[in-house]
Tab-separated table of C-alpha atoms in Angstrom:
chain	number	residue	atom	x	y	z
H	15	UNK	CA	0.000	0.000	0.000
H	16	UNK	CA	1.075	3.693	-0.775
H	17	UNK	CA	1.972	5.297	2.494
H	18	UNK	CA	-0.519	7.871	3.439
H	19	UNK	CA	1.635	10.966	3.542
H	20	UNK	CA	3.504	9.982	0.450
H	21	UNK	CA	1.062	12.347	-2.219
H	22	UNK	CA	0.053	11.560	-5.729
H	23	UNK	CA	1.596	13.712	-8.040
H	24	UNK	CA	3.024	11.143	-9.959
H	25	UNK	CA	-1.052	10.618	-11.447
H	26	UNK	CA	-0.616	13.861	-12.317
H	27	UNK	CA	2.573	12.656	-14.880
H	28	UNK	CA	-0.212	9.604	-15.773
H	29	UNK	CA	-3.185	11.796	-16.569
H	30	UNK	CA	0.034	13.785	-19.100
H	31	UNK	CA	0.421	10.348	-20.647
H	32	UNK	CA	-3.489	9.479	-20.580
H	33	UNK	CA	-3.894	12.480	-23.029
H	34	UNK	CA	-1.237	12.078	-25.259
H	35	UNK	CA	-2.248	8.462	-25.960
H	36	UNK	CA	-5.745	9.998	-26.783
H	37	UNK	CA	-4.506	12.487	-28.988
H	38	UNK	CA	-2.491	9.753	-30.478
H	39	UNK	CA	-4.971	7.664	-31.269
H	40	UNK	CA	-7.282	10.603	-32.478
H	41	UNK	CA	-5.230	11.666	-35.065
H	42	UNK	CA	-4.245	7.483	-36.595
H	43	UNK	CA	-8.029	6.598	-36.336
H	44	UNK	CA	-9.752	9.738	-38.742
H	45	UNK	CA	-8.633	8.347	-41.862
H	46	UNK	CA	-10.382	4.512	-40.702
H	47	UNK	CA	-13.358	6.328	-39.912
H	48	UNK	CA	-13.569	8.536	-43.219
H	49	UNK	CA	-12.430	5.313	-45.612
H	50	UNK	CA	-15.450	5.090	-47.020
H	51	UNK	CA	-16.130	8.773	-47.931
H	52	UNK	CA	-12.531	8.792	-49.411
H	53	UNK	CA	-13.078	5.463	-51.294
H	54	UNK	CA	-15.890	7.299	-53.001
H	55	UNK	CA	-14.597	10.601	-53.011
H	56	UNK	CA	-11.343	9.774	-54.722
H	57	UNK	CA	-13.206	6.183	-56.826
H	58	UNK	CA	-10.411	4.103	-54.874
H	59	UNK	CA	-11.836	0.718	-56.730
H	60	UNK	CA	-8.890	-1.748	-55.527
H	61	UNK	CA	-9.215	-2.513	-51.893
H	62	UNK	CA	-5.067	-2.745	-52.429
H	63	UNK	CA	-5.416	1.178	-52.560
H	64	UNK	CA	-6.412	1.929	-48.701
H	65	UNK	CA	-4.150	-1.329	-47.773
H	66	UNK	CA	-1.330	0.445	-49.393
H	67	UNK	CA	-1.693	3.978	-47.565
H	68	UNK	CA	-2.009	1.953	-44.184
H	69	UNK	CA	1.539	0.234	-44.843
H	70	UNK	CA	2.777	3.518	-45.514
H	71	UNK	CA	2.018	4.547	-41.818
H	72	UNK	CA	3.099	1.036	-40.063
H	73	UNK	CA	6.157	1.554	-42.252
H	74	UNK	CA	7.261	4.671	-40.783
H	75	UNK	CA	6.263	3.738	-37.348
H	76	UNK	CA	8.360	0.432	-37.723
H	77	UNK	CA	11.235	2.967	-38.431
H	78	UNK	CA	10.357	5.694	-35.987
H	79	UNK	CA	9.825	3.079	-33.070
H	80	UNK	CA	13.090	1.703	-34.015
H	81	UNK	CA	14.348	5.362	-33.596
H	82	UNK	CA	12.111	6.471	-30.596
H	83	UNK	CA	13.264	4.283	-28.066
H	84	UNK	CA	16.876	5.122	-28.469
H	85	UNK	CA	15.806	8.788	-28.978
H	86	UNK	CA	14.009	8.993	-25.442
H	87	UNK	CA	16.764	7.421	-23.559
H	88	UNK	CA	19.357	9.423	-25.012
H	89	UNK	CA	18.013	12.740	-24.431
H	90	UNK	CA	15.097	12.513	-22.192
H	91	UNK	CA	11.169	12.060	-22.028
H	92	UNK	CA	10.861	15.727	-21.569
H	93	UNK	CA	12.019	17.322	-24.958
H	94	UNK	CA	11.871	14.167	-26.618
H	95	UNK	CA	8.143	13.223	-26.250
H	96	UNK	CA	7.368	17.074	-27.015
H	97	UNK	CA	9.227	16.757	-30.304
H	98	UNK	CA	7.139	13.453	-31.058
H	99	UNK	CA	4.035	15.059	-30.245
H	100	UNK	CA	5.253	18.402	-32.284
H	101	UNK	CA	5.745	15.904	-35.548
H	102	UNK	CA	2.656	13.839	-35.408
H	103	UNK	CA	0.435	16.929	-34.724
H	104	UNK	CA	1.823	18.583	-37.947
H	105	UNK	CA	1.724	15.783	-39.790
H	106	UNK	CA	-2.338	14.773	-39.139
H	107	UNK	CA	-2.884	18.448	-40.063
H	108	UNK	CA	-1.045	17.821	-43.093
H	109	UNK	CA	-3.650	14.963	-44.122
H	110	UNK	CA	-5.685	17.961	-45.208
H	111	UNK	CA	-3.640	18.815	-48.324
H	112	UNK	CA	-3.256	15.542	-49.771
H	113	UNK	CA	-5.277	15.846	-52.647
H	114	UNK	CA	-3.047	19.392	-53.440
H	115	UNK	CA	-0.730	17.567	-55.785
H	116	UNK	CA	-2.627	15.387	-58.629
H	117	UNK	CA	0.933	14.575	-60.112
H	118	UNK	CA	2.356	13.265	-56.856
H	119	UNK	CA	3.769	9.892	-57.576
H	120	UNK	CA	4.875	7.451	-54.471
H	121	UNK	CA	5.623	3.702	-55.032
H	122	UNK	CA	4.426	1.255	-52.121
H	123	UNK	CA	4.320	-2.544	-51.436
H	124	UNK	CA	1.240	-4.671	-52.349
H	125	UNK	CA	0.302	-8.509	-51.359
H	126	UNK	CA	-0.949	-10.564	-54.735
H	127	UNK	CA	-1.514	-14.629	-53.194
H	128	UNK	CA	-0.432	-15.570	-56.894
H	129	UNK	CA	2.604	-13.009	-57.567
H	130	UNK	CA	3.921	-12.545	-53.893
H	131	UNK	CA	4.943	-8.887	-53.276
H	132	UNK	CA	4.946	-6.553	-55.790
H	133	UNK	CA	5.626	-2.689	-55.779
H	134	UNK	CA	2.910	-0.714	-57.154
H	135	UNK	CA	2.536	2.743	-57.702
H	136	UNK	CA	-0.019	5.554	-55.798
H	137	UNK	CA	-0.736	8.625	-57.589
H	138	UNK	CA	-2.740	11.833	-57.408
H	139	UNK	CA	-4.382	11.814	-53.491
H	140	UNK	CA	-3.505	8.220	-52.559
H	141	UNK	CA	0.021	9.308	-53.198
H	142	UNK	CA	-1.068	12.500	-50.785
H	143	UNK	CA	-2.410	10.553	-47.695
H	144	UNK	CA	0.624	7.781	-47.700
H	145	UNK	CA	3.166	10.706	-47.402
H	146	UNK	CA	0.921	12.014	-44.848
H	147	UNK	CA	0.556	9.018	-42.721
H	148	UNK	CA	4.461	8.187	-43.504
H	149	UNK	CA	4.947	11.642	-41.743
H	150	UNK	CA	2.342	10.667	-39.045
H	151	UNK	CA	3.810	6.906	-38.490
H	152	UNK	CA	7.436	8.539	-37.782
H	153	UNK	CA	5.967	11.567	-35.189
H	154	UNK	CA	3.632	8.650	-33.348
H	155	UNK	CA	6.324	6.221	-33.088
H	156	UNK	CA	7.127	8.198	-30.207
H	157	UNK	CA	4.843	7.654	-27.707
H	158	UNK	CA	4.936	4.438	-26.304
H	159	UNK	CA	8.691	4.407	-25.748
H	160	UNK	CA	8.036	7.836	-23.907
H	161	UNK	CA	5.322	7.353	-22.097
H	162	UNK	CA	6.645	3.799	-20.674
H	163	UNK	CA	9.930	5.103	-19.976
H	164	UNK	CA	8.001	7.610	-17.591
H	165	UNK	CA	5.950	5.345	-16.143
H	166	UNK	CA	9.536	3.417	-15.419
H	167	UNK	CA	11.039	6.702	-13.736
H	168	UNK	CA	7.771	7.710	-11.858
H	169	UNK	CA	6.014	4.470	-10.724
H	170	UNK	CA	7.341	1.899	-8.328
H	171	UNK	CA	7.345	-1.599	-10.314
H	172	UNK	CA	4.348	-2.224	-8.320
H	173	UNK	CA	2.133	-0.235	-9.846
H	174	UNK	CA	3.717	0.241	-13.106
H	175	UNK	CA	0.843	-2.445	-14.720
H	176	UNK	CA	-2.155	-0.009	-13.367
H	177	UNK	CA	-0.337	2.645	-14.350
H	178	UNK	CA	0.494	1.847	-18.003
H	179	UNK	CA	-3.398	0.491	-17.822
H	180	UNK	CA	-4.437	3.939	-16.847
H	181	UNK	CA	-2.745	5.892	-19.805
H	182	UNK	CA	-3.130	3.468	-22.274
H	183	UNK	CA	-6.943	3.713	-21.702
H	184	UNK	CA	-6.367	6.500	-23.519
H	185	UNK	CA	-5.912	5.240	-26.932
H	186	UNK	CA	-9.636	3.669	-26.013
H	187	UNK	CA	-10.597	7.252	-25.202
H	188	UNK	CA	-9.508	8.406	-28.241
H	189	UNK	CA	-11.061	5.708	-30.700
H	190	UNK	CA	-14.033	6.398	-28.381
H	191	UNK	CA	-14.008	10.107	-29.419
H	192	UNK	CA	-13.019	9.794	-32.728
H	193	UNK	CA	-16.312	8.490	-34.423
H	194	UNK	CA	-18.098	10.906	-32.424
H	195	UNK	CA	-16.368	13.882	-33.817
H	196	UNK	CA	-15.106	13.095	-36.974
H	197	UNK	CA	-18.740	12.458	-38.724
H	198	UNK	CA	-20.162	15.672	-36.975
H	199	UNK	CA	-16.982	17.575	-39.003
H	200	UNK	CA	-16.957	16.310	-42.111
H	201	UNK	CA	-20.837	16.528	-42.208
H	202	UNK	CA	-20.416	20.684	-41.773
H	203	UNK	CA	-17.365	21.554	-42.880
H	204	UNK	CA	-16.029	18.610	-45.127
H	205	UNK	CA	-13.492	15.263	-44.366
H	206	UNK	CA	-10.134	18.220	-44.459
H	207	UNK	CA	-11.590	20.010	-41.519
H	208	UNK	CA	-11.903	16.824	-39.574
H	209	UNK	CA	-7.972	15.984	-40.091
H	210	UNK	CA	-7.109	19.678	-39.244
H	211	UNK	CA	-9.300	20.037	-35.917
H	212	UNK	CA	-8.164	16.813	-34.466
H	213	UNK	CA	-4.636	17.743	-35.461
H	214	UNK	CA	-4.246	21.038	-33.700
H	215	UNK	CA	-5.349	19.285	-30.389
H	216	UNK	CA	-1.625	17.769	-30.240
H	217	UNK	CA	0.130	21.867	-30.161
H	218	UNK	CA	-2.122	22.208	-27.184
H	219	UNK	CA	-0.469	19.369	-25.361
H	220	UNK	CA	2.815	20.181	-26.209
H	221	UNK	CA	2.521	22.997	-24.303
H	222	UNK	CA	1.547	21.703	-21.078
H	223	UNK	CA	3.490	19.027	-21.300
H	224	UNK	CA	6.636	21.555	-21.328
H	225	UNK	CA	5.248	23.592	-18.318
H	226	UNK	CA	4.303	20.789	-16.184
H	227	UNK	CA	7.081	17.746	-17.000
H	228	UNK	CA	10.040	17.459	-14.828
H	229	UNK	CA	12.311	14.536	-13.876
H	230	UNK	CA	11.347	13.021	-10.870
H	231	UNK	CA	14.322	14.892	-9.083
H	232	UNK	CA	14.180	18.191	-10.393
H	233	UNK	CA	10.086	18.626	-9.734
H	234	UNK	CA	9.103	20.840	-7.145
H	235	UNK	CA	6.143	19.789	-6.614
H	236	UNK	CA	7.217	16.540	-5.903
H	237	UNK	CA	7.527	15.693	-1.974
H	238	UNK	CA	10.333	14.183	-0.648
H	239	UNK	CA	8.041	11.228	0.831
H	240	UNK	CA	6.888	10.587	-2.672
H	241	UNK	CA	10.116	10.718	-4.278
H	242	UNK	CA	10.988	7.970	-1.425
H	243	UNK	CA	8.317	5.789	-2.824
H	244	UNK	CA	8.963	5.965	-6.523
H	245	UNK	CA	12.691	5.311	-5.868
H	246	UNK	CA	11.413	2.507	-3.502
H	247	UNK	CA	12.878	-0.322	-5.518
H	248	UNK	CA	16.207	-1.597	-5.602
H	249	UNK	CA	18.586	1.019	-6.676
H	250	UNK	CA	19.620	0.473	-10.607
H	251	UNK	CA	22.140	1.308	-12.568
H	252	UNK	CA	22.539	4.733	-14.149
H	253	UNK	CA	25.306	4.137	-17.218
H	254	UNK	CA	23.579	3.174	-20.480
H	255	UNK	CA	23.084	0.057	-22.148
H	256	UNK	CA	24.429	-0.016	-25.623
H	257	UNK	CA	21.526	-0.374	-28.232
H	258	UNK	CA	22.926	-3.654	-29.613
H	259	UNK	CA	23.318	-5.140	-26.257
H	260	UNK	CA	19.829	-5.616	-25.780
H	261	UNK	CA	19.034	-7.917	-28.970
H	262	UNK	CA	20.825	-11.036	-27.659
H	263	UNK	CA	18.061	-10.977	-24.844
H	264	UNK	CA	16.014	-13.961	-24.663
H	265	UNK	CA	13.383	-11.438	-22.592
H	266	UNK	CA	13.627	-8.830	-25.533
H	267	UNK	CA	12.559	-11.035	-27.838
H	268	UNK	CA	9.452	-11.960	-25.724
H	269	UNK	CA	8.562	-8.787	-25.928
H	270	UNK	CA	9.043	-7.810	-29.699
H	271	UNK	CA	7.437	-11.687	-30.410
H	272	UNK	CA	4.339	-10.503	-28.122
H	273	UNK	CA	3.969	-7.348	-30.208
H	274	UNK	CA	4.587	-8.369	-33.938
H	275	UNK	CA	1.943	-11.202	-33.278
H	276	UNK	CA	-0.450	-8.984	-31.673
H	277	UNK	CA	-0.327	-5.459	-32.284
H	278	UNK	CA	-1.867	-6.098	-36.138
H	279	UNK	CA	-4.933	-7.058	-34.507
H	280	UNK	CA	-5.693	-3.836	-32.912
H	281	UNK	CA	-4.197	-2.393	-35.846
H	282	UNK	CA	-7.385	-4.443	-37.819
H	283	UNK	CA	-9.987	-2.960	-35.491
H	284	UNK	CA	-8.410	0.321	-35.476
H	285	UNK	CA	-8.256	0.557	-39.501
H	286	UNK	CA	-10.771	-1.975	-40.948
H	287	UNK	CA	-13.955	-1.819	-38.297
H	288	UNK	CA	-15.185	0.774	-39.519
H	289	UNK	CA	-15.188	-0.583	-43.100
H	290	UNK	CA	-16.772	-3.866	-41.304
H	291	UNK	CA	-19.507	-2.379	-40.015
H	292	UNK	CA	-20.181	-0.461	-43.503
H	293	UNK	CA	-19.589	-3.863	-45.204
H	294	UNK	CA	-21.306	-6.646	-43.543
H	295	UNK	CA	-23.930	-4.139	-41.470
H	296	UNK	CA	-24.843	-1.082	-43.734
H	297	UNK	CA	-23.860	1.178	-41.851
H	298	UNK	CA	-23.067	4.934	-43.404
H	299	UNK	CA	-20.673	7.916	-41.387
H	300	UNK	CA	-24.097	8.758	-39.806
H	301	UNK	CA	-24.574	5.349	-38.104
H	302	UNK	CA	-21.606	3.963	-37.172
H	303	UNK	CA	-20.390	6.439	-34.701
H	304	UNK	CA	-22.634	4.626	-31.669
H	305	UNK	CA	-21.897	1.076	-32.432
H	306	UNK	CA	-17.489	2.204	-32.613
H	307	UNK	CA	-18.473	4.241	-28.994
H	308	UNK	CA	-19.374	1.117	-27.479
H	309	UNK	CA	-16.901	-0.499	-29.014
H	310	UNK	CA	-14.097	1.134	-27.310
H	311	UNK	CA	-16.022	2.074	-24.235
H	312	UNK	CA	-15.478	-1.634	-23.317
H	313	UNK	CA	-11.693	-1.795	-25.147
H	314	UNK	CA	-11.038	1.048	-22.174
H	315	UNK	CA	-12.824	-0.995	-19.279
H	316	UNK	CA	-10.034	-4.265	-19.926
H	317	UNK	CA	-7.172	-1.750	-20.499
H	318	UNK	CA	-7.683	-0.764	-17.054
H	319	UNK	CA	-8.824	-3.694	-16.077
H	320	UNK	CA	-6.258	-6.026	-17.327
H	321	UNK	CA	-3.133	-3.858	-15.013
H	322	UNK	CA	-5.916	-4.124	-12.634
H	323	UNK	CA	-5.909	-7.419	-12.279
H	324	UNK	CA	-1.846	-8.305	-12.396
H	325	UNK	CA	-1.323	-5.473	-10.169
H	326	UNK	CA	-3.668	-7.067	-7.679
H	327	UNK	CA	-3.038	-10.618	-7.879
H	328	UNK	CA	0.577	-9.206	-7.381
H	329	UNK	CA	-0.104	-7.553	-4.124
H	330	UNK	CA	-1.990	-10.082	-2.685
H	331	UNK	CA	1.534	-12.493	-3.006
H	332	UNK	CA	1.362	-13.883	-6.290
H	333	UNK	CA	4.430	-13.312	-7.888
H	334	UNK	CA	5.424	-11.245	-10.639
H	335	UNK	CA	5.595	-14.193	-13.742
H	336	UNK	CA	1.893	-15.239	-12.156
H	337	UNK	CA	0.365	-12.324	-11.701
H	338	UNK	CA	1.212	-10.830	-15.623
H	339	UNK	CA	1.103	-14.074	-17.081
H	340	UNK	CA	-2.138	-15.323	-15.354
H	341	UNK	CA	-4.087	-11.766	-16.655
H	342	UNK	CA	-2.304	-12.669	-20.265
H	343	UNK	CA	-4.086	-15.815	-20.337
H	344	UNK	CA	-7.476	-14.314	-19.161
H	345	UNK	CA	-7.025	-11.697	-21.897
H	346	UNK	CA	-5.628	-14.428	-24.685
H	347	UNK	CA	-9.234	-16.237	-24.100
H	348	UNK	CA	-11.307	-12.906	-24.217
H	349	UNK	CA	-10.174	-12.319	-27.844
H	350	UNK	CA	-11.088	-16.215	-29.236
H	351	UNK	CA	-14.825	-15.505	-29.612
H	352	UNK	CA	-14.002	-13.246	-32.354
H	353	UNK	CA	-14.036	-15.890	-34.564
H	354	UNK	CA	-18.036	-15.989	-34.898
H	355	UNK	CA	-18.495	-12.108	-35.532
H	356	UNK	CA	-17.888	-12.330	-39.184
H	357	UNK	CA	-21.062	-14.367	-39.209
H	358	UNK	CA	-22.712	-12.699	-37.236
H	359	UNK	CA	-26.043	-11.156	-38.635
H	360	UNK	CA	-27.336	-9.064	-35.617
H	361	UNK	CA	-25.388	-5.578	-35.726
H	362	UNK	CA	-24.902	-5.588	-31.913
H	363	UNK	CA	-23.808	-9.244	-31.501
H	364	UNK	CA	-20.902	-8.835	-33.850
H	365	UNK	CA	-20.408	-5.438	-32.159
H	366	UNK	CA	-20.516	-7.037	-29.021
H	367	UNK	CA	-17.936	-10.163	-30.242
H	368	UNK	CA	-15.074	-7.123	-31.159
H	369	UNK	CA	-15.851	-5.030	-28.323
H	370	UNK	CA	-15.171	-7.916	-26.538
H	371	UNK	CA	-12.059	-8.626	-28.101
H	372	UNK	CA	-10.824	-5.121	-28.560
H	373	UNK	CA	-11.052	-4.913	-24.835
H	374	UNK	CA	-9.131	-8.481	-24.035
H	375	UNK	CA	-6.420	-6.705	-26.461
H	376	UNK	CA	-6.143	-3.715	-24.296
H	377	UNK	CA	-5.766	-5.955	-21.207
H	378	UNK	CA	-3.045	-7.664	-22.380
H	379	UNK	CA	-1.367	-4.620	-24.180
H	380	UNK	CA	-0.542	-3.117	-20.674
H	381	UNK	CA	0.674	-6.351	-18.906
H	382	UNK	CA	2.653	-6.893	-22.308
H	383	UNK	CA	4.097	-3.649	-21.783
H	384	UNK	CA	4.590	-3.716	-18.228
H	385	UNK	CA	7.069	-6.597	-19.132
H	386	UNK	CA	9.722	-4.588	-20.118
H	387	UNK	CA	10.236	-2.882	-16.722
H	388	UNK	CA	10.062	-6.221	-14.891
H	389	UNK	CA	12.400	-7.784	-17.086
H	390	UNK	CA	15.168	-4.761	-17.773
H	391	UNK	CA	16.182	-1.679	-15.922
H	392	UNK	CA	14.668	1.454	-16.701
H	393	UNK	CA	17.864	3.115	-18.439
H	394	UNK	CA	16.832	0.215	-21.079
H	395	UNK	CA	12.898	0.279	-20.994
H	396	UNK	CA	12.720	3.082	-23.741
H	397	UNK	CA	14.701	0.799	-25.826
H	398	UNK	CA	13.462	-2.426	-25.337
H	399	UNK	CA	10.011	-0.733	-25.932
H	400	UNK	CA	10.938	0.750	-29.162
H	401	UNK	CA	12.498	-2.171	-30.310
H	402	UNK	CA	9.249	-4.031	-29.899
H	403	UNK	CA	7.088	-1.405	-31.254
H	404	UNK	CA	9.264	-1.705	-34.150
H	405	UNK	CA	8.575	-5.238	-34.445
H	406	UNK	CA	4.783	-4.875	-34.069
H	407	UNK	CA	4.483	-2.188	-36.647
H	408	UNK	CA	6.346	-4.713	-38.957
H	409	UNK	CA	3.497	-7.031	-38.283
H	410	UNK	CA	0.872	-4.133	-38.290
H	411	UNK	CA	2.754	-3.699	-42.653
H	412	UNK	CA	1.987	-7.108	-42.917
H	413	UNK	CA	-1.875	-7.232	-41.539
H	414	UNK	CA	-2.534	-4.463	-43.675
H	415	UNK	CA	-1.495	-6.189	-46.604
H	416	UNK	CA	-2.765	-9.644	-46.045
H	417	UNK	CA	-6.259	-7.549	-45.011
H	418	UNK	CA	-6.232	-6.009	-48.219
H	419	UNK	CA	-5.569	-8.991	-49.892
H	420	UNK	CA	-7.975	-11.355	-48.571
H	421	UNK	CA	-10.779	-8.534	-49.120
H	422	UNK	CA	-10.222	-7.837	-52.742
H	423	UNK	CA	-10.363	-11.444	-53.323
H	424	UNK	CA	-13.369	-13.187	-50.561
H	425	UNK	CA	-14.885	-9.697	-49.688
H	426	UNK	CA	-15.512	-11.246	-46.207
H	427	UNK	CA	-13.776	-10.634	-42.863
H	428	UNK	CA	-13.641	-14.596	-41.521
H	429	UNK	CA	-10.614	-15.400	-42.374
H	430	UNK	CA	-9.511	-12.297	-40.720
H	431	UNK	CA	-11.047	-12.762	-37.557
H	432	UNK	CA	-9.872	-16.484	-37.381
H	433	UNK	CA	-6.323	-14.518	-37.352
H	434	UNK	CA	-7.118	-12.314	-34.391
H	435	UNK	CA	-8.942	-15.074	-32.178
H	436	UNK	CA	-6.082	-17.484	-32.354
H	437	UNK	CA	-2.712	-14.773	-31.894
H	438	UNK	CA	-2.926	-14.511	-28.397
H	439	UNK	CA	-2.579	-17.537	-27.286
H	440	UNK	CA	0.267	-18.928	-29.766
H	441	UNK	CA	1.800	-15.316	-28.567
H	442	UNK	CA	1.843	-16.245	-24.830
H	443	UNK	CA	3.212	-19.478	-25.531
H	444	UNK	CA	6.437	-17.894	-27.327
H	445	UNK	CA	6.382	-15.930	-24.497
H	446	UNK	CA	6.374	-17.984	-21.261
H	447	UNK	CA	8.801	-20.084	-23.905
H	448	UNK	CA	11.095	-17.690	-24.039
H	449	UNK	CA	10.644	-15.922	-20.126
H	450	UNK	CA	9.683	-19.161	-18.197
H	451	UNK	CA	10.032	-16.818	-14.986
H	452	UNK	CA	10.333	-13.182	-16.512
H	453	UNK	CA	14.080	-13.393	-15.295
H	454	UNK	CA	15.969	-10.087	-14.897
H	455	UNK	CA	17.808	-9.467	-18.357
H	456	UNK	CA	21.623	-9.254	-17.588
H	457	UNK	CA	22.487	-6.192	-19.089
């Protein structure tokens, strides 16, 4: 238990993070939401098209995450997550213009299943939005790494799981928000406005973040009895970890295996639900916006939920490896019922069957997270998390493909969600595989 006199500013840092994942996800979600009034405002015919503009964004965030981690460590959260923000902000504002340059050529990657990968090549607006959301991927790539490494250098390891719950509820929050807003803009003022409005919101945050963001040390509105409790763990290390140092890592690889296999399927729901529920439901940019609220109304209930419930089992004496893994497994199973909501013909039962999932996802994103700071030392967490968000953007390139792919040719989503239902648990089993007991990497 937190001592009584020890103070809670550190939820103050959280509530920082809890907004910046919202804005995050705000400004990666519009152009899911608006797919089908760009599909028929720019006659994108080849589902290949949108598949091709997402891979443009997982590509750059593959790079940037890569980047980010490495970034953050080396020069701190404080300028370095404002800089993220900065980018990403300008970018989604930038989303706007696309269609400014009809000449603008840009080749890409496609999936055929009888020629294998090909490059193909986007033109006129489609060109437009991939150099946008390349610009976007690279600016967002930085917010994970940041916002764990804070967690890392404000949180005891205790409550590090609750705490990562609590600000990655955000990126609910912002899907959440999202289809509210979004249709309501583009209704009035056209689909440009809704990329600029959501955009701006990031400049806001910059700013605060700047006034308000100190280490741990140098805040003054930290108490000393606080500052006792963060630091209440075993003292660590303070000389960095050289970059390449971390790869041998059985532990690092649990981590980046965790994410390539299961970061894609929130990438699915984040990109393609939308287009679902137009697809297999009717639904128009009017309609949707209730049944994607619920959606991730429940996706924010297991992200806080799922550090809930490692973070408790932990205190009541389970250890560490239980406590995560246990809540892994309870989230793994959450996601398998998935599998029906393709054929599903009641709206709200398939909207109940991904809310479902999208919330087991959540839960298990913040106890897969949380696994970097019981498994390295926090001079290496920024790292370790890039590295891994690297690795599940790669697998978010490939989802987007194989998506794209499997709709031009079926035009249904089972295959798809016989994908998501099943990742979890072959993901946990690499895992506990490869960190039997979440042992302390020797770095």
């Amino acid at each position: 238990m937190t001592p009584p006199r020890a103070g809670h500013y550190r939820w103050v840092i959280c509530a920082l993070l809890f907004f910046a994942a919202t804005i995050n996800y705000i400004d990666r979600q519009v152009i899911g939401i608006l797919k089908p009034t760009l599909v028929k405002e720019f006659n994108w015919q080849d589902e290949r098209t949108y598949a091709a503009i997402v891979f443009s964004f997982q590509l750059a965030y593959a790079i940037g995450l890569l980047l980010a981690g490495r970034v953050m460590d080396k020069i701190g959260t404080r300028r370095g997550f404002a800089i993220a923000v900065f980018l990403w902000s300008a970018a989604a504002v930038a989303h706007a213009a696309a269609s400014w340059f009809p000449d603008l050529k840009l080749p890409t990657v496609n999936l055929d299943a009888s020629t294998g990968f090909s490059i193909v090549l986007l033109s006129g607006a489609a060109a437009g939005f991939a150099v946008a959301r390349l610009a976007l991927g690279i600016g967002e790539a930085g917010n994970f790494p940041a916002a764990i490494k804070t967690v890392a250098e404000w949180f005891p390891r205790k409550e590090r799981a609750l705490a990562t719950g609590i600000f990655n509820s955000g990126t609910n929050i912002g899907a959440l928000v999202t289809p509210l807003v979004v249709p309501w803009i583009t209704i009035r003022w056209g689909w440009q406005w809704a990329f600029i409005a959501t955009g701006l919101t990031g400049f806001i945050w910059v700013v605060w973040w700047l006034r308000v963001y100190r280490a741990p040390e140098e805040h003054p509105r930290l108490s000393a009895a606080e500052l006792a409790y963060i630091r209440s763990d075993p003292i660590e290390q303070a000389t960095p970890i050289a970059w390449m140092k971390l790869f041998p890592h059985r532990q690092t690889w649990a981590f980046a295996i965790g994410k390539f296999m299961t970061d894609p399927i929130w990438w699915l729901y984040l990109f393609w639900v939308p287009d679902f529920l137009n697809r297999n439901h009717g639904l128009d940019l009017k309609s949707m916006g209730l049944p994607l609220v619920v959606i991730y109304l429940v996706a924010d209930v297991g992200s806080i939920g799922g550090g809930w419930i490692s973070s408790a089992l932990i205190k009541r004496g389970w250890s560490v490896n239980a406590g995560r893994k246990t809540a892994m497994l309870i989230c793994a199973l959450s996601v398998v019922p998935i599998v029906f909501a393709a054929k599903a013909s009641n709206l709200w039962v398939a909207v109940a069957l991904v809310a479902l999932a999208a919330a087991a996802h959540q839960g298990w994103s913040a106890n897969l997270f949380t696994l970097t700071s019981d498994m390295f030392p926090r001079r290496a967490v920024g790292s370790v998390v890039g590295i891994g968000g690297m690795a599940g953007a790669i697998g978010g390139m490939l989802i987007a493909l194989v998506v794209g792919e499997i709709l031009q040719r079926a035009g249904s989503y089972v295959a798809i969600f016989i994908i998501a239902g099943s990742a979890y648990l072959v993901a946990l089993a690499i895992i506990h595989a490869l960190a039997p007991k979440l042992e302390n990497a020797k770095v």
